[in-house]
Amino acid sequence: MIGACRLTDAPVRHDWRLVPGALAVWAAALLALLVHWSSALVIGAVTVVVACLLLRTGRRAWPLLVSGLVAAWPVLAAVHDAATHPLREAAARQVSRELDLVVAERPRPVRSAGFGATPTGPRSVVVPADTPDGARVALLAPVQAWADVLPGQPVRARGTLAPADPGTLTVALLRVRGPPLWAGEAPGWQRLARDLRVGLRDAAGVLDPDSAGLLPALVVGDTDGLPDVVEDEFRVAGMSHLLAVSGSNLAIICVAVLFLLRLLWFGPRGSAAGALAALVGFVVLVGPEPSVLRAGVMGAVGLLALALGRERSAIPALAGTVLLLVAVDPGLAVAPGFVLSVLATGALVLLAPRWVDRMTRRRVPRVVAEALAVPAAAHLATAPVVAGLNGQVSVVAVVANLVAAPVVAPATVFGVLAAVLAPLWTWAAVWCVRLAGPEVDWLVAVARWAADVPGAAIDWPSGWWGGLVAVVVLLVLVVALRGRGTVVAVGLVAVLLVVVPVRVLAPGWPPAGWAVVACDVGQGDALVLATDEPGRAVVVDAGPEASPVDGCLDRLGVDRVPLVVLSHLHADHVGGLAGVLAGRAVGGIAVGAGRSPAWAWDQVRHEAADAGVPVVGLLPGQRLGWPGLTLDVLAPQRKEAGRAPDGTEINNRSVVLRASTRAGRVLLAGDVELGAQAELLTSGVDLRAEVVKVPHHGSGYTAPEFLTAVGARIALLSVGADNRYGHPSPRTLDVLTRGHTLVGRTDRDGDSAVVVDAGVPALIGRGGARSPPKP
């Protein structure tokens, strides 16, 4: 870590002797977990044989010999014990068990999209824990009862065992429905770390909501209060690494402490000791995450090298860290955070100094060269893994990280100071937070700007194959950039054409002259109605989460929303309201007569108040108009009763709209079920339309007579892929098919747009295939 930070030093010859051994141990653990535990024995034996042969020739192969023995014993033993643990058999039979456990890591919230009366957000947590014999178990437990347990805390839990994910050391998953049967006291230092994290979160409340959620994430990796929209913007911008504590955080803290101690006339050994104490404290504050452990151990090695006068030992420190940590916990070999952290550190050690030297020889100021080289090297090294994990490649990451880099260090230092001071002097912590505020605001602005760039992230094949393809493309690109000829560049283009999904290279989105778009927001509704003014559109419903609808509106270029209509207050229609409000001028939020469920109504009012947007009511018979778009409110006729309605009643009170667009009339039916559909049929309201948004995601509660009365040429089905509700119903699809209605489904077609083709409405999926309506 220390070596990686000193980009101004002259180039050095790195010591590579530990690298083959570290790679052998890593490979042994990786294959033992992904293939079979005996793979560790094979790799360990081969490594020992090779080391012995090298020793006979007089070469110094002792590190390689030790690595082979490590692969053949502790790594093999750990994976074998996990693979043959008795709990695996019990998990396969899904029996109930009561287990005494010790919490190993902080609980990780499991976010889920809301549906119906269930709100969006974390309802469960995953709690890694260890049995008395050292086996790792993952608890899937209710968030309210388990969110506050701490590492090192003994607990007793009862639940149903289930098989764990393959390729890990976790032997079983324990599904727990209630609180711990018994919970002991957590270690004092863990309780102190919790209090510091809570203090930072509370002090950050003086900032704007986006920045208040970002500061704890930036400093200690606490993303609980981070808005979904901001998190998605950081991902698209290639800045999500700032939300996970890694070596860069430790480097910032250690360098700050070293600088302070040197100013106080401490010698190298005293400064290293002080920085080591700060490093240990920071690791405790954050928690024993894989990337933090890697960075902590490597930082300790680097500080020891500094104290002994060997400041240029970055490669041996990195290799030794990998060897040590994988030997102690072979599960790190498949941990994405660990892989990303090692790759990024290696790039900073090997690539960044060379790039800095080359740029300075071309008269680029060294400060500018270092600012360019560090984010570029880290992004280049980690891009294949990120592409495989996320199924996306950010094309703005280098620039975004370059612009963001200058404020990361001061924001981190002020944030850590705020956490440390919060239990003692709240006012001092608040002032530190205010000092960090402008820097955090800048990070939010940069991420938002980068994510809004057209084509900021392109889709990519996910998984191992996606990562390998990204490696090949990256190597070809590097060779091409080094001037190896036009053939290589042509080859690069050919590879991109083959591996990048067709939808990425399809004709541009949105299609010209679109009138209405059903956004792909998963299991929920979000529709966009165009006006004659570019960039201005009415939004009907917002889906279950903020990120999907925000991305859909970005793709459509919508930055002004005169009205957001929420057909009813179920989570799959209002959960993403913050995504519509993010960075856009919104004129108002319109609702019908329903105010249930209460939590959703409170959430809508709160988000509207934060954005300074008024909430207005809609009544049947109202007409709203904008250039090129008119909305007529057809329902609901009934007002909400005093008692709390059930899900069907809430659906039947959906606002039903008829929109007049350039593509003809569009009927937006919310989630009305059979009762409300019958009322519409008998009311005498003209339901005829060229396009219909099929009510309730195409459920079986859709009357054939209702669809026949509408007589639409195109039906839009807003539905989530592989949803557990059985939507859309085969019966509803059969009715549409027999009526010669062209069906657009967001689960298969993605964003689905209705345009005018030769005077009649036509359907275009985001993949670019134009589908004319059937006669």
Short mmCIF file of C-alpha atoms in Angstrom, two decimals, residues 506-731:
data_model
loop_
_atom_site.label_atom_id
_atom_site.label_comp_id
_atom_site.label_asym_id
_atom_site.label_seq_id
_atom_site.Cartn_x
_atom_site.Cartn_y
_atom_site.Cartn_z
CA ALA A 506 -29.35 -1.82 -32.34
CA PRO A 507 -30.80 1.39 -33.80
CA GLY A 508 -30.78 4.23 -31.34
CA TRP A 509 -33.25 4.49 -28.52
CA PRO A 510 -35.74 6.03 -28.19
CA PRO A 511 -37.40 5.60 -31.58
CA ALA A 512 -38.33 8.80 -33.36
CA GLY A 513 -41.86 9.99 -32.73
CA TRP A 514 -42.62 7.74 -29.79
CA ALA A 515 -45.99 8.41 -28.17
CA VAL A 516 -46.04 6.10 -25.16
CA VAL A 517 -43.41 3.87 -23.58
CA ALA A 518 -43.94 1.09 -21.07
CA CYS A 519 -40.74 1.09 -19.04
CA ASP A 520 -39.12 -2.17 -18.04
CA VAL A 521 -39.21 -1.75 -14.26
CA GLY A 522 -39.63 -5.38 -13.30
CA GLN A 523 -42.86 -6.46 -11.61
CA GLY A 524 -44.60 -3.11 -11.63
CA ASP A 525 -45.95 -0.28 -13.78
CA ALA A 526 -44.30 2.83 -15.19
CA LEU A 527 -45.54 4.42 -18.39
CA VAL A 528 -44.37 7.58 -20.11
CA LEU A 529 -46.62 9.71 -22.35
CA ALA A 530 -44.88 12.10 -24.74
CA THR A 531 -45.93 15.69 -25.37
CA ASP A 532 -45.04 17.69 -28.46
CA GLU A 533 -42.20 19.33 -26.53
CA PRO A 534 -38.96 17.30 -26.58
CA GLY A 535 -37.82 16.24 -23.14
CA ARG A 536 -41.26 16.85 -21.59
CA ALA A 537 -43.53 13.91 -20.75
CA VAL A 538 -46.19 12.76 -18.30
CA VAL A 539 -45.38 9.71 -16.17
CA VAL A 540 -48.07 7.30 -15.00
CA ASP A 541 -46.85 5.17 -12.07
CA ALA A 542 -43.21 4.73 -11.06
CA GLY A 543 -42.55 1.02 -10.61
CA PRO A 544 -41.30 -0.69 -7.45
CA GLU A 545 -37.81 0.83 -7.29
CA ALA A 546 -36.19 4.14 -8.16
CA SER A 547 -33.34 3.02 -10.41
CA PRO A 548 -35.28 1.33 -13.25
CA VAL A 549 -37.70 4.19 -13.89
CA ASP A 550 -34.91 6.74 -13.55
CA GLY A 551 -32.89 4.86 -16.18
CA CYS A 552 -35.90 4.58 -18.48
CA LEU A 553 -36.56 8.33 -18.33
CA ASP A 554 -32.87 9.02 -18.93
CA ARG A 555 -32.92 6.82 -22.01
CA LEU A 556 -35.94 8.72 -23.29
CA GLY A 557 -34.28 12.07 -22.61
CA VAL A 558 -37.08 13.19 -20.29
CA ASP A 559 -35.95 15.96 -17.94
CA ARG A 560 -39.30 17.73 -17.41
CA VAL A 561 -42.35 15.97 -16.02
CA PRO A 562 -45.37 18.26 -15.74
CA LEU A 563 -47.32 15.55 -13.88
CA VAL A 564 -46.73 12.19 -12.24
CA VAL A 565 -49.94 10.18 -11.91
CA LEU A 566 -49.96 7.43 -9.30
CA SER A 567 -52.84 5.15 -10.23
CA HIS A 568 -52.95 3.68 -6.70
CA LEU A 569 -50.60 3.33 -3.75
CA HIS A 570 -49.34 -0.21 -4.06
CA ALA A 571 -45.56 -0.55 -3.81
CA ASP A 572 -45.07 -1.73 -7.41
CA HIS A 573 -46.55 1.58 -8.60
CA VAL A 574 -45.16 4.12 -6.12
CA GLY A 575 -41.89 2.59 -4.86
CA GLY A 576 -39.84 4.24 -7.61
CA LEU A 577 -41.23 7.77 -7.22
CA ALA A 578 -37.84 9.05 -6.05
CA GLY A 579 -36.39 7.92 -9.39
CA VAL A 580 -38.82 10.15 -11.29
CA LEU A 581 -38.09 13.10 -9.03
CA ALA A 582 -34.30 12.72 -9.21
CA GLY A 583 -32.74 15.58 -11.17
CA ARG A 584 -35.94 16.49 -13.03
CA ALA A 585 -38.35 19.40 -12.98
CA VAL A 586 -41.63 17.89 -11.80
CA GLY A 587 -44.81 19.96 -11.76
CA GLY A 588 -47.02 17.84 -9.54
CA ILE A 589 -47.94 14.40 -8.26
CA ALA A 590 -51.55 13.35 -8.85
CA VAL A 591 -53.40 10.65 -6.90
CA GLY A 592 -56.91 9.28 -6.85
CA ALA A 593 -59.24 8.85 -3.90
CA GLY A 594 -57.26 6.04 -2.24
CA ARG A 595 -54.95 6.67 0.71
CA SER A 596 -54.09 3.08 1.53
CA PRO A 597 -51.80 1.51 2.50
CA ALA A 598 -50.90 4.21 5.01
CA TRP A 599 -47.14 3.71 4.78
CA ALA A 600 -47.24 4.31 1.03
CA TRP A 601 -49.30 7.49 1.39
CA ASP A 602 -46.84 8.77 4.01
CA GLN A 603 -43.91 7.91 1.73
CA VAL A 604 -45.45 9.74 -1.24
CA ARG A 605 -46.11 12.86 0.82
CA HIS A 606 -42.63 12.76 2.35
CA GLU A 607 -40.85 12.39 -1.00
CA ALA A 608 -43.02 15.08 -2.56
CA ALA A 609 -42.28 17.48 0.29
CA ASP A 610 -38.53 16.82 0.06
CA ALA A 611 -38.64 17.60 -3.66
CA GLY A 612 -40.92 20.62 -3.22
CA VAL A 613 -43.57 19.10 -5.49
CA PRO A 614 -47.29 19.54 -4.72
CA VAL A 615 -49.64 16.55 -4.38
CA VAL A 616 -53.03 17.00 -6.07
CA GLY A 617 -56.16 14.88 -6.34
CA LEU A 618 -57.86 13.60 -9.48
CA LEU A 619 -61.61 13.20 -9.96
CA PRO A 620 -63.62 11.50 -12.71
CA GLY A 621 -64.52 13.87 -15.52
CA GLN A 622 -61.35 15.96 -15.21
CA ARG A 623 -59.42 16.74 -18.39
CA LEU A 624 -55.74 17.68 -18.35
CA GLY A 625 -53.89 18.86 -21.42
CA TRP A 626 -50.46 19.68 -22.79
CA PRO A 627 -49.32 20.24 -26.36
CA GLY A 628 -49.83 16.92 -28.15
CA LEU A 629 -51.29 15.12 -25.10
CA THR A 630 -54.66 15.10 -23.35
CA LEU A 631 -55.68 13.04 -20.31
CA ASP A 632 -59.28 12.24 -19.38
CA VAL A 633 -59.93 10.81 -15.90
CA LEU A 634 -62.48 7.98 -16.16
CA ALA A 635 -62.34 6.40 -12.69
CA PRO A 636 -62.61 5.68 -9.82
CA GLN A 637 -66.14 6.76 -9.02
CA ARG A 638 -66.09 5.47 -5.44
CA LYS A 639 -64.38 7.16 -2.52
CA GLU A 640 -62.35 5.27 0.05
CA ALA A 641 -64.28 3.79 2.96
CA GLY A 642 -63.28 4.35 6.56
CA ARG A 643 -61.91 0.86 7.20
CA ALA A 644 -58.59 -0.31 5.82
CA PRO A 645 -59.29 -1.85 2.38
CA ASP A 646 -57.78 -5.11 1.21
CA GLY A 647 -55.57 -5.49 -1.86
CA THR A 648 -58.44 -6.05 -4.29
CA GLU A 649 -60.28 -2.94 -3.09
CA ILE A 650 -57.11 -0.85 -3.47
CA ASN A 651 -56.64 -2.18 -7.00
CA ASN A 652 -60.25 -1.42 -7.90
CA ARG A 653 -59.78 2.20 -6.84
CA SER A 654 -56.99 2.68 -9.40
CA VAL A 655 -57.10 5.87 -11.42
CA VAL A 656 -58.16 4.96 -14.98
CA LEU A 657 -57.05 7.38 -17.69
CA ARG A 658 -57.70 7.75 -21.40
CA ALA A 659 -54.84 9.56 -23.12
CA SER A 660 -55.08 11.16 -26.54
CA THR A 661 -51.64 10.94 -28.18
CA ARG A 662 -50.08 11.20 -31.61
CA ALA A 663 -50.49 7.42 -31.91
CA GLY A 664 -54.20 7.50 -31.03
CA ARG A 665 -56.05 6.85 -27.80
CA VAL A 666 -54.35 4.97 -24.98
CA LEU A 667 -56.32 3.41 -22.10
CA LEU A 668 -54.32 3.24 -18.87
CA ALA A 669 -56.22 0.91 -16.57
CA GLY A 670 -54.00 0.73 -13.50
CA ASP A 671 -54.66 -2.51 -11.62
CA VAL A 672 -58.46 -2.57 -11.83
CA GLU A 673 -59.84 -6.06 -11.29
CA LEU A 674 -63.17 -7.66 -12.23
CA GLY A 675 -65.40 -5.49 -10.04
CA ALA A 676 -64.06 -2.15 -11.28
CA GLN A 677 -63.96 -3.42 -14.86
CA ALA A 678 -67.65 -4.32 -14.64
CA GLU A 679 -68.46 -0.84 -13.32
CA LEU A 680 -66.60 0.75 -16.22
CA LEU A 681 -68.48 -1.44 -18.71
CA THR A 682 -71.88 -0.54 -17.27
CA SER A 683 -71.12 3.16 -16.75
CA GLY A 684 -71.39 4.00 -20.43
CA VAL A 685 -67.86 5.45 -20.53
CA ASP A 686 -66.25 5.15 -23.95
CA LEU A 687 -63.40 2.70 -23.40
CA ARG A 688 -62.34 2.31 -27.03
CA ALA A 689 -58.63 2.85 -27.61
CA GLU A 690 -55.90 1.91 -30.05
CA VAL A 691 -53.54 1.00 -27.21
CA VAL A 692 -54.32 -0.49 -23.81
CA LYS A 693 -52.14 -0.92 -20.77
CA VAL A 694 -53.52 -4.27 -19.66
CA PRO A 695 -54.70 -3.98 -16.05
CA HIS A 696 -52.89 -5.69 -13.16
CA HIS A 697 -49.96 -6.97 -15.23
CA GLY A 698 -52.22 -9.25 -17.28
CA SER A 699 -53.49 -11.22 -14.28
CA GLY A 700 -56.34 -13.68 -14.51
CA TYR A 701 -58.63 -11.05 -12.98
CA THR A 702 -59.13 -9.44 -16.38
CA ALA A 703 -62.54 -9.87 -17.98
CA PRO A 704 -62.53 -10.82 -21.68
CA GLU A 705 -65.52 -8.47 -22.12
CA PHE A 706 -63.39 -5.57 -20.86
CA LEU A 707 -60.60 -6.20 -23.36
CA THR A 708 -63.17 -6.69 -26.15
CA ALA A 709 -64.82 -3.38 -25.31
CA VAL A 710 -61.48 -1.59 -25.57
CA GLY A 711 -60.68 -3.23 -28.90
CA ALA A 712 -57.04 -2.19 -28.86
CA ARG A 713 -54.63 -2.92 -31.71
CA ILE A 714 -51.69 -2.96 -29.25
CA ALA A 715 -51.61 -4.21 -25.65
CA LEU A 716 -48.81 -3.26 -23.28
CA LEU A 717 -48.03 -5.70 -20.47
CA SER A 718 -45.81 -4.30 -17.73
CA VAL A 719 -44.58 -7.45 -16.02
CA GLY A 720 -41.45 -8.76 -14.32
CA ALA A 721 -39.48 -11.68 -15.72
CA ASP A 722 -40.07 -14.99 -13.92
CA ASN A 723 -42.31 -13.32 -11.35
CA ARG A 724 -43.85 -15.53 -8.70
CA TYR A 725 -47.39 -14.29 -9.28
CA GLY A 726 -47.97 -16.08 -12.58
CA HIS A 727 -48.35 -12.84 -14.53
CA PRO A 728 -49.40 -12.59 -17.26
CA SER A 729 -52.19 -15.16 -17.13
CA PRO A 730 -52.30 -17.56 -20.11
CA ARG A 731 -56.05 -16.93 -20.24
#
